[in-house]
Amino acid sequence: MVSPTQLSVLRMVPIARRVARAGRGRLAVFRLLNSVRGWDSHHTSVEDIGWALRRLTETFPQLPPTGLIGHSLGGRAALLAGGAPPVRSVVALNPWVYPADATALAGRQVLIVHGSADRIASPARSAEVARRLAPTTHVRYVQVRGGKHAMLRRHATFDSLASGFTVEALLQPDTEPAGRTGHDWREV
């Protein structure tokens, strides 16, 4: 089971708060506590996201565009679940991915942020996923110089990139035309 006091869970709290603050009351922010730790052939975090999206749709039948933000395996899950109908944007922070994880995200806005000093999840793999997504969707890829997996060093950079992108994608949808594809790479 995943504990609400687990460090990886607590690390997402400031990001959720920052999205809520930046949304200025125009966004509802929910944090998902996965049902199990890790990723195996029996259960993945993608199933948890699917469950959460179904619950939100039951609660809010006219569910507005939704954004997913995830870190590490949560970033992988967000990318893989990002094709669900209500999802408009996906942010993957230091995602633990494989190049074959590139999924159908046409019409979505995708941001992948990866620390250059991450020794747990491969920055090269996340860059490859971004390249594979680029023909069907607009992808922004940001490498955070010196950033490590836990996102504690340079945390303000990770937090502001995730919140700014999500708020922009959900509240100002005309900034990225749905049909636009390609990629935008940078280092901060």
Short mmCIF file of N, CA, C and O in Angstrom, two decimals, residues 70-175:
data_model
loop_
_atom_site.label_atom_id
_atom_site.label_comp_id
_atom_site.label_asym_id
_atom_site.label_seq_id
_atom_site.Cartn_x
_atom_site.Cartn_y
_atom_site.Cartn_z
N GLY A 70 2.36 14.00 -12.89
CA GLY A 70 2.90 12.88 -12.15
C GLY A 70 4.41 12.93 -12.09
O GLY A 70 5.06 13.48 -12.97
N HIS A 71 4.95 12.31 -11.05
CA HIS A 71 6.39 12.25 -10.84
C HIS A 71 6.85 10.80 -10.86
O HIS A 71 6.18 9.93 -10.30
N SER A 72 7.96 10.53 -11.51
CA SER A 72 8.56 9.21 -11.59
C SER A 72 7.60 8.21 -12.24
O SER A 72 7.18 8.43 -13.37
N LEU A 73 7.19 7.15 -11.54
CA LEU A 73 6.21 6.23 -12.12
C LEU A 73 4.87 6.91 -12.31
O LEU A 73 4.11 6.55 -13.21
N GLY A 74 4.58 7.94 -11.51
CA GLY A 74 3.36 8.72 -11.70
C GLY A 74 3.42 9.51 -13.00
O GLY A 74 2.40 9.73 -13.65
N GLY A 75 4.62 9.94 -13.39
CA GLY A 75 4.79 10.61 -14.68
C GLY A 75 4.56 9.65 -15.82
O GLY A 75 3.93 9.99 -16.83
N ARG A 76 5.05 8.42 -15.66
CA ARG A 76 4.81 7.39 -16.67
C ARG A 76 3.31 7.11 -16.79
O ARG A 76 2.77 7.04 -17.88
N ALA A 77 2.66 6.97 -15.65
CA ALA A 77 1.22 6.70 -15.64
C ALA A 77 0.45 7.84 -16.30
O ALA A 77 -0.49 7.61 -17.06
N ALA A 78 0.84 9.08 -16.00
CA ALA A 78 0.15 10.23 -16.60
C ALA A 78 0.30 10.21 -18.12
O ALA A 78 -0.67 10.47 -18.85
N LEU A 79 1.49 9.89 -18.61
CA LEU A 79 1.69 9.81 -20.05
C LEU A 79 0.85 8.70 -20.68
O LEU A 79 0.25 8.87 -21.73
N LEU A 80 0.81 7.55 -20.01
CA LEU A 80 0.07 6.42 -20.56
C LEU A 80 -1.44 6.58 -20.45
O LEU A 80 -2.19 6.03 -21.26
N ALA A 81 -1.91 7.32 -19.44
CA ALA A 81 -3.35 7.54 -19.26
C ALA A 81 -3.82 8.83 -19.92
O ALA A 81 -5.02 9.11 -19.97
N GLY A 82 -2.90 9.60 -20.44
CA GLY A 82 -3.21 10.92 -20.98
C GLY A 82 -4.12 10.94 -22.18
O GLY A 82 -4.64 11.99 -22.56
N GLY A 83 -4.37 9.82 -22.80
CA GLY A 83 -5.27 9.76 -23.95
C GLY A 83 -6.73 9.68 -23.58
O GLY A 83 -7.60 9.70 -24.45
N ALA A 84 -7.05 9.62 -22.29
CA ALA A 84 -8.44 9.54 -21.84
C ALA A 84 -9.19 10.80 -22.27
O ALA A 84 -8.62 11.90 -22.30
N PRO A 85 -10.48 10.66 -22.60
CA PRO A 85 -11.25 11.79 -23.15
C PRO A 85 -11.18 13.12 -22.39
O PRO A 85 -11.02 14.14 -23.03
N PRO A 86 -11.26 13.16 -21.05
CA PRO A 86 -11.26 14.50 -20.44
C PRO A 86 -9.90 15.16 -20.36
O PRO A 86 -9.77 16.33 -20.03
N VAL A 87 -8.82 14.43 -20.66
CA VAL A 87 -7.46 14.94 -20.45
C VAL A 87 -7.05 15.88 -21.58
O VAL A 87 -7.11 15.53 -22.75
N ARG A 88 -6.65 17.09 -21.19
CA ARG A 88 -6.13 18.07 -22.14
C ARG A 88 -4.62 18.21 -22.02
O ARG A 88 -3.94 18.49 -23.01
N SER A 89 -4.08 18.04 -20.81
CA SER A 89 -2.65 18.25 -20.63
C SER A 89 -2.05 17.18 -19.72
O SER A 89 -2.72 16.63 -18.86
N VAL A 90 -0.76 16.92 -19.97
CA VAL A 90 -0.01 15.95 -19.18
C VAL A 90 1.33 16.56 -18.83
O VAL A 90 2.02 17.08 -19.71
N VAL A 91 1.68 16.48 -17.56
CA VAL A 91 3.01 16.88 -17.11
C VAL A 91 3.66 15.66 -16.48
O VAL A 91 3.11 15.07 -15.55
N ALA A 92 4.83 15.29 -16.98
CA ALA A 92 5.60 14.16 -16.45
C ALA A 92 6.90 14.71 -15.89
O ALA A 92 7.73 15.24 -16.63
N LEU A 93 7.07 14.60 -14.58
CA LEU A 93 8.25 15.10 -13.89
C LEU A 93 9.20 13.95 -13.59
O LEU A 93 8.83 12.99 -12.91
N ASN A 94 10.41 14.02 -14.11
CA ASN A 94 11.40 12.96 -13.94
C ASN A 94 10.74 11.59 -14.14
O ASN A 94 10.84 10.71 -13.30
N PRO A 95 10.05 11.41 -15.27
CA PRO A 95 9.30 10.17 -15.43
C PRO A 95 10.18 8.95 -15.62
O PRO A 95 11.19 9.00 -16.32
N TRP A 96 9.78 7.87 -14.97
CA TRP A 96 10.43 6.58 -15.15
C TRP A 96 9.73 5.95 -16.35
O TRP A 96 8.63 5.42 -16.22
N VAL A 97 10.32 6.04 -17.51
CA VAL A 97 9.67 5.58 -18.74
C VAL A 97 10.60 4.69 -19.55
O VAL A 97 11.80 4.62 -19.30
N TYR A 98 10.00 4.05 -20.52
CA TYR A 98 10.72 3.31 -21.54
C TYR A 98 10.37 3.94 -22.87
O TYR A 98 9.24 4.42 -23.05
N PRO A 99 11.26 3.95 -23.85
CA PRO A 99 10.96 4.57 -25.14
C PRO A 99 9.67 4.06 -25.78
O PRO A 99 8.95 4.81 -26.42
N ALA A 100 9.32 2.81 -25.56
CA ALA A 100 8.09 2.25 -26.13
C ALA A 100 6.84 2.80 -25.44
O ALA A 100 5.72 2.52 -25.88
N ASP A 101 7.00 3.56 -24.36
CA ASP A 101 5.85 4.12 -23.65
C ASP A 101 5.15 5.24 -24.40
O ASP A 101 4.10 5.69 -23.98
N ALA A 102 5.73 5.70 -25.49
CA ALA A 102 5.07 6.76 -26.26
C ALA A 102 3.68 6.26 -26.64
O ALA A 102 3.53 5.21 -27.25
N THR A 103 2.68 7.00 -26.25
CA THR A 103 1.29 6.58 -26.44
C THR A 103 0.55 7.59 -27.30
O THR A 103 1.12 8.62 -27.66
N ALA A 104 -0.66 7.34 -27.60
CA ALA A 104 -1.46 8.23 -28.44
C ALA A 104 -1.95 9.42 -27.62
O ALA A 104 -2.88 9.30 -26.83
N LEU A 105 -1.32 10.55 -27.80
CA LEU A 105 -1.71 11.76 -27.07
C LEU A 105 -2.04 12.90 -28.03
O LEU A 105 -1.90 14.07 -27.67
N ALA A 106 -2.50 12.56 -29.23
CA ALA A 106 -2.85 13.59 -30.22
C ALA A 106 -3.86 14.56 -29.61
O ALA A 106 -4.81 14.17 -28.95
N GLY A 107 -3.61 15.84 -29.84
CA GLY A 107 -4.50 16.87 -29.33
C GLY A 107 -4.25 17.27 -27.89
O GLY A 107 -4.86 18.21 -27.40
N ARG A 108 -3.36 16.57 -27.21
CA ARG A 108 -3.01 16.92 -25.82
C ARG A 108 -1.79 17.82 -25.82
O ARG A 108 -1.02 17.85 -26.77
N GLN A 109 -1.63 18.54 -24.74
CA GLN A 109 -0.43 19.32 -24.52
C GLN A 109 0.42 18.56 -23.51
O GLN A 109 -0.08 18.16 -22.46
N VAL A 110 1.68 18.34 -23.83
CA VAL A 110 2.54 17.51 -23.01
C VAL A 110 3.79 18.28 -22.61
O VAL A 110 4.44 18.90 -23.45
N LEU A 111 4.11 18.20 -21.34
CA LEU A 111 5.36 18.76 -20.81
C LEU A 111 6.09 17.64 -20.09
O LEU A 111 5.53 17.00 -19.20
N ILE A 112 7.33 17.42 -20.48
CA ILE A 112 8.20 16.48 -19.77
C ILE A 112 9.35 17.31 -19.20
O ILE A 112 10.03 18.01 -19.94
N VAL A 113 9.53 17.22 -17.89
CA VAL A 113 10.61 17.94 -17.21
C VAL A 113 11.50 16.89 -16.57
O VAL A 113 11.02 16.01 -15.84
N HIS A 114 12.79 16.97 -16.86
CA HIS A 114 13.70 15.97 -16.30
C HIS A 114 14.99 16.62 -15.82
O HIS A 114 15.58 17.43 -16.54
N GLY A 115 15.40 16.28 -14.62
CA GLY A 115 16.65 16.77 -14.07
C GLY A 115 17.84 16.10 -14.73
O GLY A 115 17.84 14.89 -14.95
N SER A 116 18.85 16.88 -15.05
CA SER A 116 20.03 16.34 -15.73
C SER A 116 20.83 15.41 -14.83
O SER A 116 21.59 14.58 -15.32
N ALA A 117 20.68 15.54 -13.51
CA ALA A 117 21.45 14.72 -12.57
C ALA A 117 20.60 13.59 -11.98
O ALA A 117 20.96 13.00 -10.96
N ASP A 118 19.49 13.25 -12.62
CA ASP A 118 18.63 12.15 -12.15
C ASP A 118 19.35 10.83 -12.40
O ASP A 118 19.66 10.49 -13.54
N ARG A 119 19.58 10.08 -11.36
CA ARG A 119 20.26 8.78 -11.48
C ARG A 119 19.29 7.62 -11.25
O ARG A 119 19.70 6.47 -11.25
N ILE A 120 18.02 7.92 -11.05
CA ILE A 120 17.01 6.88 -10.83
C ILE A 120 16.20 6.65 -12.10
O ILE A 120 16.02 5.52 -12.53
N ALA A 121 15.70 7.71 -12.69
CA ALA A 121 14.95 7.63 -13.95
C ALA A 121 15.82 8.27 -15.03
O ALA A 121 16.42 9.31 -14.81
N SER A 122 15.84 7.66 -16.19
CA SER A 122 16.75 8.08 -17.25
C SER A 122 16.26 9.31 -18.03
O SER A 122 15.22 9.25 -18.69
N PRO A 123 17.02 10.42 -17.98
CA PRO A 123 16.68 11.58 -18.80
C PRO A 123 16.70 11.24 -20.30
O PRO A 123 15.89 11.76 -21.07
N ALA A 124 17.58 10.36 -20.71
CA ALA A 124 17.65 9.97 -22.13
C ALA A 124 16.38 9.26 -22.56
O ALA A 124 15.88 9.47 -23.67
N ARG A 125 15.83 8.43 -21.69
CA ARG A 125 14.59 7.73 -22.02
C ARG A 125 13.42 8.70 -22.14
O ARG A 125 12.59 8.57 -23.04
N SER A 126 13.34 9.66 -21.23
CA SER A 126 12.22 10.60 -21.30
C SER A 126 12.35 11.49 -22.54
O SER A 126 11.35 11.83 -23.18
N ALA A 127 13.57 11.82 -22.92
CA ALA A 127 13.78 12.60 -24.14
C ALA A 127 13.36 11.80 -25.37
O ALA A 127 12.76 12.34 -26.31
N GLU A 128 13.62 10.51 -25.36
CA GLU A 128 13.20 9.65 -26.47
C GLU A 128 11.68 9.56 -26.54
O GLU A 128 11.10 9.60 -27.63
N VAL A 129 11.02 9.44 -25.40
CA VAL A 129 9.55 9.43 -25.40
C VAL A 129 9.03 10.74 -25.98
O VAL A 129 8.10 10.74 -26.79
N ALA A 130 9.63 11.86 -25.60
CA ALA A 130 9.21 13.16 -26.14
C ALA A 130 9.37 13.19 -27.66
O ALA A 130 8.48 13.65 -28.38
N ARG A 131 10.50 12.70 -28.14
CA ARG A 131 10.71 12.66 -29.60
C ARG A 131 9.68 11.78 -30.30
O ARG A 131 9.19 12.11 -31.37
N ARG A 132 9.34 10.67 -29.68
CA ARG A 132 8.36 9.77 -30.29
C ARG A 132 6.94 10.35 -30.27
O ARG A 132 6.14 10.03 -31.13
N LEU A 133 6.65 11.19 -29.29
CA LEU A 133 5.33 11.82 -29.22
C LEU A 133 5.20 13.00 -30.19
O LEU A 133 4.10 13.33 -30.63
N ALA A 134 6.30 13.64 -30.50
CA ALA A 134 6.29 14.89 -31.29
C ALA A 134 5.54 14.83 -32.61
O ALA A 134 4.92 15.82 -32.99
N PRO A 135 5.54 13.73 -33.35
CA PRO A 135 4.79 13.73 -34.62
C PRO A 135 3.27 13.85 -34.46
O PRO A 135 2.59 14.24 -35.39
N THR A 136 2.74 13.52 -33.28
CA THR A 136 1.28 13.54 -33.10
C THR A 136 0.77 14.59 -32.13
O THR A 136 -0.43 14.82 -32.05
N THR A 137 1.66 15.21 -31.40
CA THR A 137 1.22 16.22 -30.42
C THR A 137 2.34 17.22 -30.19
O THR A 137 3.49 16.97 -30.53
N HIS A 138 1.99 18.34 -29.58
CA HIS A 138 3.02 19.32 -29.24
C HIS A 138 3.61 18.97 -27.88
O HIS A 138 2.89 18.86 -26.89
N VAL A 139 4.91 18.77 -27.85
CA VAL A 139 5.60 18.36 -26.64
C VAL A 139 6.63 19.42 -26.26
O VAL A 139 7.43 19.84 -27.09
N ARG A 140 6.61 19.80 -25.00
CA ARG A 140 7.67 20.64 -24.46
C ARG A 140 8.54 19.74 -23.58
O ARG A 140 8.02 19.00 -22.75
N TYR A 141 9.83 19.81 -23.79
CA TYR A 141 10.77 19.03 -22.99
C TYR A 141 11.74 20.00 -22.35
O TYR A 141 12.39 20.78 -23.04
N VAL A 142 11.83 19.97 -21.02
CA VAL A 142 12.72 20.87 -20.31
C VAL A 142 13.68 20.03 -19.46
O VAL A 142 13.24 19.19 -18.68
N GLN A 143 14.96 20.27 -19.65
CA GLN A 143 15.96 19.63 -18.81
C GLN A 143 16.37 20.63 -17.73
O GLN A 143 16.77 21.75 -18.05
N VAL A 144 16.24 20.22 -16.49
CA VAL A 144 16.60 21.09 -15.37
C VAL A 144 18.05 20.77 -14.98
O VAL A 144 18.34 19.68 -14.47
N ARG A 145 18.91 21.70 -15.27
CA ARG A 145 20.35 21.52 -15.01
C ARG A 145 20.58 21.25 -13.52
O ARG A 145 20.15 22.02 -12.66
N GLY A 146 21.20 20.11 -13.23
CA GLY A 146 21.52 19.76 -11.84
C GLY A 146 20.37 19.16 -11.07
O GLY A 146 20.54 18.76 -9.91
N GLY A 147 19.19 19.09 -11.66
CA GLY A 147 18.03 18.54 -10.96
C GLY A 147 18.17 17.05 -10.73
O GLY A 147 18.62 16.32 -11.61
N LYS A 148 17.80 16.60 -9.55
CA LYS A 148 17.86 15.18 -9.21
C LYS A 148 16.45 14.60 -9.15
O LYS A 148 15.46 15.31 -9.28
N HIS A 149 16.36 13.30 -8.94
CA HIS A 149 15.08 12.60 -9.03
C HIS A 149 14.03 13.11 -8.04
O HIS A 149 12.87 13.24 -8.39
N ALA A 150 14.42 13.38 -6.82
CA ALA A 150 13.46 13.81 -5.79
C ALA A 150 12.95 15.23 -6.01
O ALA A 150 12.01 15.66 -5.34
N MET A 151 13.56 15.95 -6.91
CA MET A 151 13.16 17.32 -7.25
C MET A 151 13.28 18.28 -6.06
O MET A 151 12.58 19.28 -5.99
N LEU A 152 14.14 17.96 -5.11
CA LEU A 152 14.34 18.86 -3.97
C LEU A 152 15.28 19.99 -4.34
O LEU A 152 15.04 21.14 -4.01
N ARG A 153 16.37 19.62 -5.02
CA ARG A 153 17.27 20.64 -5.54
C ARG A 153 16.57 21.24 -6.75
O ARG A 153 16.09 20.52 -7.61
N ARG A 154 16.47 22.55 -6.81
CA ARG A 154 15.79 23.26 -7.90
C ARG A 154 14.28 23.01 -7.88
O ARG A 154 13.62 23.01 -8.90
N HIS A 155 13.74 22.73 -6.68
CA HIS A 155 12.32 22.42 -6.54
C HIS A 155 11.42 23.53 -7.07
O HIS A 155 10.38 23.26 -7.68
N ALA A 156 11.81 24.75 -6.90
CA ALA A 156 10.98 25.86 -7.38
C ALA A 156 10.85 25.82 -8.91
O ALA A 156 9.79 26.16 -9.46
N THR A 157 11.89 25.40 -9.58
CA THR A 157 11.85 25.28 -11.04
C THR A 157 10.87 24.19 -11.47
O THR A 157 10.01 24.41 -12.32
N PHE A 158 10.99 23.00 -10.86
CA PHE A 158 10.06 21.91 -11.18
C PHE A 158 8.62 22.34 -10.89
O PHE A 158 7.72 22.14 -11.71
N ASP A 159 8.39 22.92 -9.71
CA ASP A 159 7.04 23.30 -9.31
C ASP A 159 6.44 24.34 -10.23
O ASP A 159 5.29 24.23 -10.66
N SER A 160 7.22 25.37 -10.57
CA SER A 160 6.67 26.44 -11.40
C SER A 160 6.43 25.98 -12.83
O SER A 160 5.45 26.39 -13.46
N LEU A 161 7.30 25.12 -13.36
CA LEU A 161 7.08 24.60 -14.71
C LEU A 161 5.79 23.79 -14.76
O LEU A 161 4.96 23.96 -15.66
N ALA A 162 5.60 22.90 -13.79
CA ALA A 162 4.41 22.04 -13.76
C ALA A 162 3.14 22.87 -13.59
O ALA A 162 2.15 22.67 -14.32
N SER A 163 3.15 23.79 -12.65
CA SER A 163 1.93 24.57 -12.40
C SER A 163 1.64 25.54 -13.53
O SER A 163 0.50 25.65 -13.99
N GLY A 164 2.65 26.23 -14.00
CA GLY A 164 2.44 27.20 -15.08
C GLY A 164 1.91 26.55 -16.35
O GLY A 164 0.97 27.05 -16.98
N PHE A 165 2.49 25.42 -16.72
CA PHE A 165 2.05 24.71 -17.91
C PHE A 165 0.61 24.23 -17.76
O PHE A 165 -0.21 24.39 -18.67
N THR A 166 0.29 23.64 -16.62
CA THR A 166 -1.06 23.11 -16.40
C THR A 166 -2.10 24.20 -16.42
O THR A 166 -3.14 24.08 -17.08
N VAL A 167 -1.85 25.27 -15.71
CA VAL A 167 -2.81 26.39 -15.68
C VAL A 167 -2.99 26.97 -17.07
O VAL A 167 -4.12 27.21 -17.51
N GLU A 168 -1.91 27.17 -17.78
CA GLU A 168 -2.00 27.71 -19.14
C GLU A 168 -2.81 26.78 -20.05
O GLU A 168 -3.68 27.21 -20.80
N ALA A 169 -2.52 25.49 -19.97
CA ALA A 169 -3.20 24.52 -20.84
C ALA A 169 -4.69 24.43 -20.54
O ALA A 169 -5.51 24.29 -21.46
N LEU A 170 -5.05 24.51 -19.27
CA LEU A 170 -6.46 24.33 -18.90
C LEU A 170 -7.28 25.62 -18.96
O LEU A 170 -8.46 25.57 -19.25
N LEU A 171 -6.64 26.75 -18.71
CA LEU A 171 -7.40 28.00 -18.66
C LEU A 171 -7.21 28.88 -19.87
O LEU A 171 -8.00 29.79 -20.10
N GLN A 172 -6.17 28.64 -20.64
CA GLN A 172 -5.92 29.42 -21.84
C GLN A 172 -5.66 28.46 -23.00
O GLN A 172 -4.56 28.42 -23.54
N PRO A 173 -6.66 27.68 -23.37
CA PRO A 173 -6.44 26.61 -24.35
C PRO A 173 -6.03 27.09 -25.72
O PRO A 173 -5.47 26.32 -26.49
N ASP A 174 -6.27 28.34 -26.06
CA ASP A 174 -5.92 28.81 -27.40
C ASP A 174 -4.43 29.06 -27.58
O ASP A 174 -3.98 29.34 -28.67
N THR A 175 -3.63 28.93 -26.50
CA THR A 175 -2.20 29.17 -26.63
C THR A 175 -1.50 28.04 -27.38
O THR A 175 -0.43 28.23 -27.92
#
